[in-house]
PDB file of C-alpha atoms in Angstrom:
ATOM      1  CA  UNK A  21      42.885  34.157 214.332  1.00 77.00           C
ATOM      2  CA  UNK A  22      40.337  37.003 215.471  1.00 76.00           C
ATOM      3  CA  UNK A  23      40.908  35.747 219.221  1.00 81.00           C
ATOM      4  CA  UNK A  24      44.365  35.969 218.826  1.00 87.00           C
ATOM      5  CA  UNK A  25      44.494  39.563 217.429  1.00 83.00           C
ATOM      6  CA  UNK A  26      42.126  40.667 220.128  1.00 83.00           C
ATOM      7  CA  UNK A  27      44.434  38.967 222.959  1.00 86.00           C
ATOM      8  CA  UNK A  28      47.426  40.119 221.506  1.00 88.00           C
ATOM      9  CA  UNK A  29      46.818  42.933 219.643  1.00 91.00           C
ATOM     10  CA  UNK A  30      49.317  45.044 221.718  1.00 92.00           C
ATOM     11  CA  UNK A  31      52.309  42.437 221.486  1.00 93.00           C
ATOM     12  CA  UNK A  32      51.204  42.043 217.575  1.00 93.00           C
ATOM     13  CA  UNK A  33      51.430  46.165 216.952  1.00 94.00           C
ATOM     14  CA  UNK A  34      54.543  46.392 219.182  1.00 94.00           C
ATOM     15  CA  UNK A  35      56.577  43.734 217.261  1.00 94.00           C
ATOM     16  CA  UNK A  36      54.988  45.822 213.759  1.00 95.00           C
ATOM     17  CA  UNK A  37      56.504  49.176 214.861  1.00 95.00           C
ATOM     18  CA  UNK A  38      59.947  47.477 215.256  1.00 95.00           C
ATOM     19  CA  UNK A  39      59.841  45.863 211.802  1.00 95.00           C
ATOM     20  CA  UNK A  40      58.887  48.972 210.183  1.00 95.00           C
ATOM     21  CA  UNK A  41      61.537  50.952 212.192  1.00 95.00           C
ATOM     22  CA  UNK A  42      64.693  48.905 211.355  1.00 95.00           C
ATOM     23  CA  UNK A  43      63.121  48.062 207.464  1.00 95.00           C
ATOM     24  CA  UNK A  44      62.826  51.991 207.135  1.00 95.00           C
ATOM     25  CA  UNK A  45      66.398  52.787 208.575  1.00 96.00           C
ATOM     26  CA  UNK A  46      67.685  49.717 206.549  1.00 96.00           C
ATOM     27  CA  UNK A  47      66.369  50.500 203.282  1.00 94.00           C
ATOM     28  CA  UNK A  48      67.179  54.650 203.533  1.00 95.00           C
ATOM     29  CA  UNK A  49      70.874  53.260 204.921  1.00 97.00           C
ATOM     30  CA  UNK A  50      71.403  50.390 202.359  1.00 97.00           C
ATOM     31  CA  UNK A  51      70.235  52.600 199.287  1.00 95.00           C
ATOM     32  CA  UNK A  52      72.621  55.266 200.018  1.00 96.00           C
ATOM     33  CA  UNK A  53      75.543  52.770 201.057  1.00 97.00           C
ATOM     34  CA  UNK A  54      74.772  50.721 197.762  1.00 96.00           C
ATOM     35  CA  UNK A  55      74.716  53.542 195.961  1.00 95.00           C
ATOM     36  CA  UNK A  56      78.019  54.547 196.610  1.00 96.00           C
ATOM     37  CA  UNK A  57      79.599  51.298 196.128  1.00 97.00           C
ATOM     38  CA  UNK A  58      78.066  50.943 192.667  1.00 95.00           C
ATOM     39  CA  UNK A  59      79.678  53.756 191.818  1.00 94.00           C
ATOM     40  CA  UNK A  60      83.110  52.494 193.607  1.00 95.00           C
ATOM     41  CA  UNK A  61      82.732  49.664 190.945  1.00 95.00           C
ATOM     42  CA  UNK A  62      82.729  51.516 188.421  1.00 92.00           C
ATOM     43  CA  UNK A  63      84.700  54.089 188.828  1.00 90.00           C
ATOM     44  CA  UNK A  64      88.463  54.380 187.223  1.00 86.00           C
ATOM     45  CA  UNK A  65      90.609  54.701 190.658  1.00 90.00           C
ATOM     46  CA  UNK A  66      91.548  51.139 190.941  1.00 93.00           C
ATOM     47  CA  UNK A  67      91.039  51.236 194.824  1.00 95.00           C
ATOM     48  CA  UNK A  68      87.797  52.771 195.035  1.00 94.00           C
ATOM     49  CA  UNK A  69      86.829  49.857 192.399  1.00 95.00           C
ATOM     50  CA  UNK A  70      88.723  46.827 194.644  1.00 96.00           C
ATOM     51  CA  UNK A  71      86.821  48.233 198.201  1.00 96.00           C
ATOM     52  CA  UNK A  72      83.250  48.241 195.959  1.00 96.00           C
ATOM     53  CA  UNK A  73      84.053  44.696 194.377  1.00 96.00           C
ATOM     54  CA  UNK A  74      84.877  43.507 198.071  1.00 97.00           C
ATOM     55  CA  UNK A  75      82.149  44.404 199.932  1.00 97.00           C
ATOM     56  CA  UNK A  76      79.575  43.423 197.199  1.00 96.00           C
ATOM     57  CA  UNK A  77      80.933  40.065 196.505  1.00 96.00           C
ATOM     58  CA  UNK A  78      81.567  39.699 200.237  1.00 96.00           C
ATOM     59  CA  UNK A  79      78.011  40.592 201.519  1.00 96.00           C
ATOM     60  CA  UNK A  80      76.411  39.000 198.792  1.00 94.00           C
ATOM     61  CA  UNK A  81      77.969  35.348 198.854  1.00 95.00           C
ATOM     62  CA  UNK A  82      77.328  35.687 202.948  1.00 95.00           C
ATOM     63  CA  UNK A  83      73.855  33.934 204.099  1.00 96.00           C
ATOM     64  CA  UNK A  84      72.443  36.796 206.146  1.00 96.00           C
ATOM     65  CA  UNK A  85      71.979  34.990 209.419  1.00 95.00           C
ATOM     66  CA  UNK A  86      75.420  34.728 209.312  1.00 96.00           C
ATOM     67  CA  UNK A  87      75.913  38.778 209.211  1.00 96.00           C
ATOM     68  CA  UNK A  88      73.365  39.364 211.752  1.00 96.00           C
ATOM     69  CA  UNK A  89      75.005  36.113 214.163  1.00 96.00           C
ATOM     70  CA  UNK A  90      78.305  37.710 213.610  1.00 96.00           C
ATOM     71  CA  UNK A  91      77.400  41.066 215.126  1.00 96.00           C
ATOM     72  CA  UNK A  92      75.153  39.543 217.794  1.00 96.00           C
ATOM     73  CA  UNK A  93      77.370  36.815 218.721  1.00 95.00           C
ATOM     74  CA  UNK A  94      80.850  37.265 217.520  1.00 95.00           C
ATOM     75  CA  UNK A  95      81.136  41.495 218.119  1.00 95.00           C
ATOM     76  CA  UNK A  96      80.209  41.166 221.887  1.00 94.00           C
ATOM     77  CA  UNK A  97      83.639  38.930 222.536  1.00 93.00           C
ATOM     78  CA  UNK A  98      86.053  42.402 221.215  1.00 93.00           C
ATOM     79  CA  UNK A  99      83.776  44.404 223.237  1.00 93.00           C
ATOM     80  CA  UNK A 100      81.279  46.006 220.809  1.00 93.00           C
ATOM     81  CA  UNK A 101      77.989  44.815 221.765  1.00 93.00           C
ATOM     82  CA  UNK A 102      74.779  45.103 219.809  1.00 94.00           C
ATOM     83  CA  UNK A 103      70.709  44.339 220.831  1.00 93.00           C
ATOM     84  CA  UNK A 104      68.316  41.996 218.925  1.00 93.00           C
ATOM     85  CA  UNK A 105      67.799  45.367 217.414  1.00 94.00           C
ATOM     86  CA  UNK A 106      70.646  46.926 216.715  1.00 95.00           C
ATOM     87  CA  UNK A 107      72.567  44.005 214.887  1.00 95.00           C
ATOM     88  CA  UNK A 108      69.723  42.968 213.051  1.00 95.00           C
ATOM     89  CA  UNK A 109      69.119  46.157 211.371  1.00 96.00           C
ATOM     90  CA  UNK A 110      72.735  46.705 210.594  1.00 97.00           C
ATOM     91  CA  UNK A 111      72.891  42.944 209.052  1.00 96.00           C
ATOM     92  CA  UNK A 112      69.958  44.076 207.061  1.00 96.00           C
ATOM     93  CA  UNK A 113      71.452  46.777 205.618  1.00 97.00           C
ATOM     94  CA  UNK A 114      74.561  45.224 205.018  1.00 97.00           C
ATOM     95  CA  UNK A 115      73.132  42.645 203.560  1.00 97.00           C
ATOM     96  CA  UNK A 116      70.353  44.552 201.026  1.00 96.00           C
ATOM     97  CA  UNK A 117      73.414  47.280 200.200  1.00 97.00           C
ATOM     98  CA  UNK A 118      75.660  44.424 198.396  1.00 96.00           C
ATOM     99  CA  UNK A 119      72.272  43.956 196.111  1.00 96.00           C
ATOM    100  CA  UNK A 120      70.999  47.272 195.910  1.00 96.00           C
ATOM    101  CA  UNK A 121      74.711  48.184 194.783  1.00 96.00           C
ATOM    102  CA  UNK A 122      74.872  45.461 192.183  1.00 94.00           C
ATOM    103  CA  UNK A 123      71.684  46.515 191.034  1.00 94.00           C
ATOM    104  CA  UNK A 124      72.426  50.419 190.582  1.00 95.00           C
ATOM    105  CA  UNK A 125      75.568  49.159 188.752  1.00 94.00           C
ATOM    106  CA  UNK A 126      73.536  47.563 186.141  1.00 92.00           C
ATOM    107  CA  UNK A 127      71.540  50.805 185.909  1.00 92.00           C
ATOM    108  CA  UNK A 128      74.803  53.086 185.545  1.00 92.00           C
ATOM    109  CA  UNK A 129      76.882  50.877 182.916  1.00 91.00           C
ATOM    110  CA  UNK A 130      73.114  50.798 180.690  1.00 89.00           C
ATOM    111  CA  UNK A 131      73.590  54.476 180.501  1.00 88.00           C
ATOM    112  CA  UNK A 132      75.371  55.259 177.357  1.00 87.00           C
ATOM    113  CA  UNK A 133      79.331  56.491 177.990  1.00 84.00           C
ATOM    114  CA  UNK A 134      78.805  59.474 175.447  1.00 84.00           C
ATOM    115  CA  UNK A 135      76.954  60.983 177.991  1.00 84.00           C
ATOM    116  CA  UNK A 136      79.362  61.049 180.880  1.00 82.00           C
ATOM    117  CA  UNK A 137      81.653  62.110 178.187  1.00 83.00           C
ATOM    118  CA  UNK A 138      79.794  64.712 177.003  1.00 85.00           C
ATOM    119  CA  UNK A 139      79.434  66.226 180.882  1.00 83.00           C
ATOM    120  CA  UNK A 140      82.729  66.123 181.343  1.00 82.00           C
ATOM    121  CA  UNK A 141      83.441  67.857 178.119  1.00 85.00           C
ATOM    122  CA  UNK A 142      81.173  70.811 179.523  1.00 85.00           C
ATOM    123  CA  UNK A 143      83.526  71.338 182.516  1.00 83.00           C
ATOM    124  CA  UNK A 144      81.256  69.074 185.059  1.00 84.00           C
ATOM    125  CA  UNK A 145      83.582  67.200 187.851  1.00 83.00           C
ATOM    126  CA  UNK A 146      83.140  63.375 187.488  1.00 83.00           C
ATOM    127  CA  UNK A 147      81.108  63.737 190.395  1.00 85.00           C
ATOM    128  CA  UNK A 148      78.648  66.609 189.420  1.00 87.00           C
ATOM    129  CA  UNK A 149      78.026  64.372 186.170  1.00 87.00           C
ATOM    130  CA  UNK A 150      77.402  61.479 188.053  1.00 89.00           C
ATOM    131  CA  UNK A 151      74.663  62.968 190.167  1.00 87.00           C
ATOM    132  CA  UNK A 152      73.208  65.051 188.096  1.00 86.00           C
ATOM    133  CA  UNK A 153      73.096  62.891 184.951  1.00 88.00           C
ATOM    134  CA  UNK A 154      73.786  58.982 185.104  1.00 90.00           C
ATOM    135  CA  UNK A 155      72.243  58.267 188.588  1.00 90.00           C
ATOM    136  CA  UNK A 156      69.397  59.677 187.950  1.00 87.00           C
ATOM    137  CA  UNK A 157      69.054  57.596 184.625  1.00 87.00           C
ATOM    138  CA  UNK A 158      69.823  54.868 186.132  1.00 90.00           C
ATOM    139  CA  UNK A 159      67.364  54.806 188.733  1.00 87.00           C
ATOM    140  CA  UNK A 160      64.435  55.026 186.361  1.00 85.00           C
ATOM    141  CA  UNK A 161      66.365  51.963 184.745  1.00 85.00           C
ATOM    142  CA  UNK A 162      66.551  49.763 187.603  1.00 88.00           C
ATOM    143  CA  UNK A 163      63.023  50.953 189.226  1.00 85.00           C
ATOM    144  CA  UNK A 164      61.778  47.524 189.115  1.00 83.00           C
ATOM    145  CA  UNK A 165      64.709  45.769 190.852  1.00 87.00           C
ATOM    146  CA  UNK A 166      64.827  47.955 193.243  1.00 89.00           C
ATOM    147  CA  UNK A 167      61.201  47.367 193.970  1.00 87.00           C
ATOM    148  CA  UNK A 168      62.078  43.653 194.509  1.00 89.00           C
ATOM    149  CA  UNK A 169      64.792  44.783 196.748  1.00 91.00           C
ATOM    150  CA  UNK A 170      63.163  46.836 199.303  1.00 91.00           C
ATOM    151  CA  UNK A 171      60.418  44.141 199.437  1.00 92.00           C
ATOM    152  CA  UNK A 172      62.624  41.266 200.023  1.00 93.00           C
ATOM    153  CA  UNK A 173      63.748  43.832 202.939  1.00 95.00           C
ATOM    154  CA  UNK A 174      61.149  44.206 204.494  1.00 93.00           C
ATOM    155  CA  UNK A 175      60.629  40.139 204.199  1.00 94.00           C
ATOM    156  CA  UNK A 176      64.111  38.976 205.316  1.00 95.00           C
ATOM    157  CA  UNK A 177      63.400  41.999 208.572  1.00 94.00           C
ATOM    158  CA  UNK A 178      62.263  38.851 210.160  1.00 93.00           C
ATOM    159  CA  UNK A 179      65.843  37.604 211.026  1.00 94.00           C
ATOM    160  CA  UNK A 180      65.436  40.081 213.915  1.00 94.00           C
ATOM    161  CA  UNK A 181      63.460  37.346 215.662  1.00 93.00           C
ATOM    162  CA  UNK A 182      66.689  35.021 215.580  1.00 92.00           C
ATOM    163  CA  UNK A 183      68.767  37.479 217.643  1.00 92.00           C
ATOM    164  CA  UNK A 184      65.761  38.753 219.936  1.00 86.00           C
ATOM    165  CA  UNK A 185      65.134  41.754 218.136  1.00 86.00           C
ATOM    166  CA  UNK A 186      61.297  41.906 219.778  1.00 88.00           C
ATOM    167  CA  UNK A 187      59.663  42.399 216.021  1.00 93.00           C
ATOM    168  CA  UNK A 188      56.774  41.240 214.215  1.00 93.00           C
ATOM    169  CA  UNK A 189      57.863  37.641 213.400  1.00 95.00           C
ATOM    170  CA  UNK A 190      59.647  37.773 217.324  1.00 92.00           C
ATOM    171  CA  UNK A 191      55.957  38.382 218.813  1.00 94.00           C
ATOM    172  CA  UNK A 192      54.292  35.619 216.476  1.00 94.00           C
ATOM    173  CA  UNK A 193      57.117  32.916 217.774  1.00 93.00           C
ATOM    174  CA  UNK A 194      55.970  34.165 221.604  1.00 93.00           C
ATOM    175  CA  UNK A 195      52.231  34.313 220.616  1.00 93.00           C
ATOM    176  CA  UNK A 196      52.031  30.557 218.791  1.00 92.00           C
ATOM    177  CA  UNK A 197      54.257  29.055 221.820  1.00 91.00           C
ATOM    178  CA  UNK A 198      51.620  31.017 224.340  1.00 90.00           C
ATOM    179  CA  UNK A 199      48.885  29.967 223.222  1.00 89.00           C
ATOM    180  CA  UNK A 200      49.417  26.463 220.693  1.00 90.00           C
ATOM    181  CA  UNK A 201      47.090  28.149 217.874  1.00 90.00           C
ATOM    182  CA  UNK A 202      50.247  27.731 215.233  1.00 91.00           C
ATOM    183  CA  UNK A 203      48.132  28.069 212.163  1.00 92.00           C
ATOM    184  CA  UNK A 204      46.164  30.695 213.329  1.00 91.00           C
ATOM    185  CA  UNK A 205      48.978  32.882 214.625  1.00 93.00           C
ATOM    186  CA  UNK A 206      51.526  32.392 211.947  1.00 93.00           C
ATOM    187  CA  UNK A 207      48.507  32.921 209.200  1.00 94.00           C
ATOM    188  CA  UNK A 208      47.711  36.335 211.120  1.00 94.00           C
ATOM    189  CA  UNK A 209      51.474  37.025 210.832  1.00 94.00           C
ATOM    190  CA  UNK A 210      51.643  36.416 207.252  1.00 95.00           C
ATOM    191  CA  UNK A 211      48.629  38.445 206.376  1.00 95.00           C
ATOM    192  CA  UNK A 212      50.570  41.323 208.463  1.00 95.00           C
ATOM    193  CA  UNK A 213      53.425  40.598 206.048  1.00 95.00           C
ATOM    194  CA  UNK A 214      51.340  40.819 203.154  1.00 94.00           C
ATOM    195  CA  UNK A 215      49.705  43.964 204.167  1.00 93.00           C
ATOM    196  CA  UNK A 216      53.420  45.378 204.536  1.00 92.00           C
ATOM    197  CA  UNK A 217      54.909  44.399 201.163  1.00 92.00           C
ATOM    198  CA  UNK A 218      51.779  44.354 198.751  1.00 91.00           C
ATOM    199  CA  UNK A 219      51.771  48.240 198.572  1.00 89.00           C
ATOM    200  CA  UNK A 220      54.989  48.974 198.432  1.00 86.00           C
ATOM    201  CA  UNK A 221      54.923  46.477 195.026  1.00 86.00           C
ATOM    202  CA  UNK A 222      51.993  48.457 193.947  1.00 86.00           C
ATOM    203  CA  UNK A 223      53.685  51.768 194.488  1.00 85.00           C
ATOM    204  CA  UNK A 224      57.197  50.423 193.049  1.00 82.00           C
ATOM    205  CA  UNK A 225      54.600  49.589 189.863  1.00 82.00           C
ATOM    206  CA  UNK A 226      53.391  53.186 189.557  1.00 82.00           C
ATOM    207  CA  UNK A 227      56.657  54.707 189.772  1.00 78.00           C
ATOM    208  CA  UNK A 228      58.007  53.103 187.094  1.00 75.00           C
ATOM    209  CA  UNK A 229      54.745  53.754 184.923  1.00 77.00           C
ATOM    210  CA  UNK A 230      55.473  57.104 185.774  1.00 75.00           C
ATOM    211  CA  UNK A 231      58.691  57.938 185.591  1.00 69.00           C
ATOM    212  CA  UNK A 232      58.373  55.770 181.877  1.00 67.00           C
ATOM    213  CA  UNK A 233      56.528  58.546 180.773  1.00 66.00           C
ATOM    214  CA  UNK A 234      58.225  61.460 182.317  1.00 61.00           C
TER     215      UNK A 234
END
């Protein structure tokens, strides 16, 4: 494993950068799109509701190979073409969003309706009490799903080697066929992996200590 790091170390950092590029822009992107389609689903205007019911029951039910195969494969043949890259980090977000919205969801409809009530009854605008006082109750709610979320992101980032997207699990597959050392490459890999997602758990831990107390 320590001969592989030092012959590869290059390929092995350049496939890391991409994973943490497209897991950063798909987590920032897929907690603001899921946010907004939680609050789609449960908000009164019947077609904001139907388009956030839609795309979370259509995303979710979808493997996401097939997402990321559709825009690799499928989106080139009515001319929109996507990289490795490019469709694998949209997939991703895609993907994560449909959770990330149910999720929120949960966290809204646990806040009690007195209080949206109440801000409205103050002279607030739906949307003033809704990010100003449910959301951010919410959030402290569904901390530790969230957590889950963002680390099953940064797991399931490894679909980017299916459609050539050159990152960390890509540079493994090219490392183990190079050089026949299976175990030791794909054991390097996985301690990568673990390196990536153990601290964000820890820090998804502290924040909801934290914000427990706050």
């Amino acid at each position: 494993m320590l001969v592989i790091w030092q012959n590869y170390q290059s390929d092995i950092l350049s496939g890391l950068k991409i994973t943490l590029t497209a897991s950063l822009i798909a987590l920032v992107c897929s907690l603001i799109i899921g946010t907004f389609m939680a609050i789609f689903q449960v908000s009164k205007t019947k077609w904001l509701k139907r388009i956030g019911n839609i795309y979370v029951n259509l995303f979710r039910n979808l493997p996401l190979l097939i997402v990321v195969m559709f825009l690799f494969v499928v989106m080139p043949l009515y001319g929109i073409q996507f990289d490795g890259i490019t469709a694998g980090t949209i997939g991703l977000t895609l993907y994560t969003s449909a959770f990330i919205a149910d999720t929120v969801r949960a966290g809204i409809e646990g806040i009690p309706k007195g209080q949206m009530e109440a801000g409205l009854a103050s002279g607030l605008s739906y949307s003033q009490v809704m990010r100003l006082i449910v959301l951010p109750q919410a959030f402290k709610i569904v901390i530790p799903p969230l957590g889950n979320q963002f680390i099953n992101l940064v797991k399931n980032s490894s679909i980017l080697a299916m459609v050539t997207g050159a990152d960390l699990m890509y540079q493994g597959d090219l490392v183990a066929s190079a050089t026949f050392n299976t175990i030791g490459t794909y054991t390097l890999i996985g301690l990568i992996y673990l390196a990536l997602t153990l601290p964000l758990s820890y820090l998804m831990k502290y924040l909801e200590v934290r914000l427990a107390k706050a």
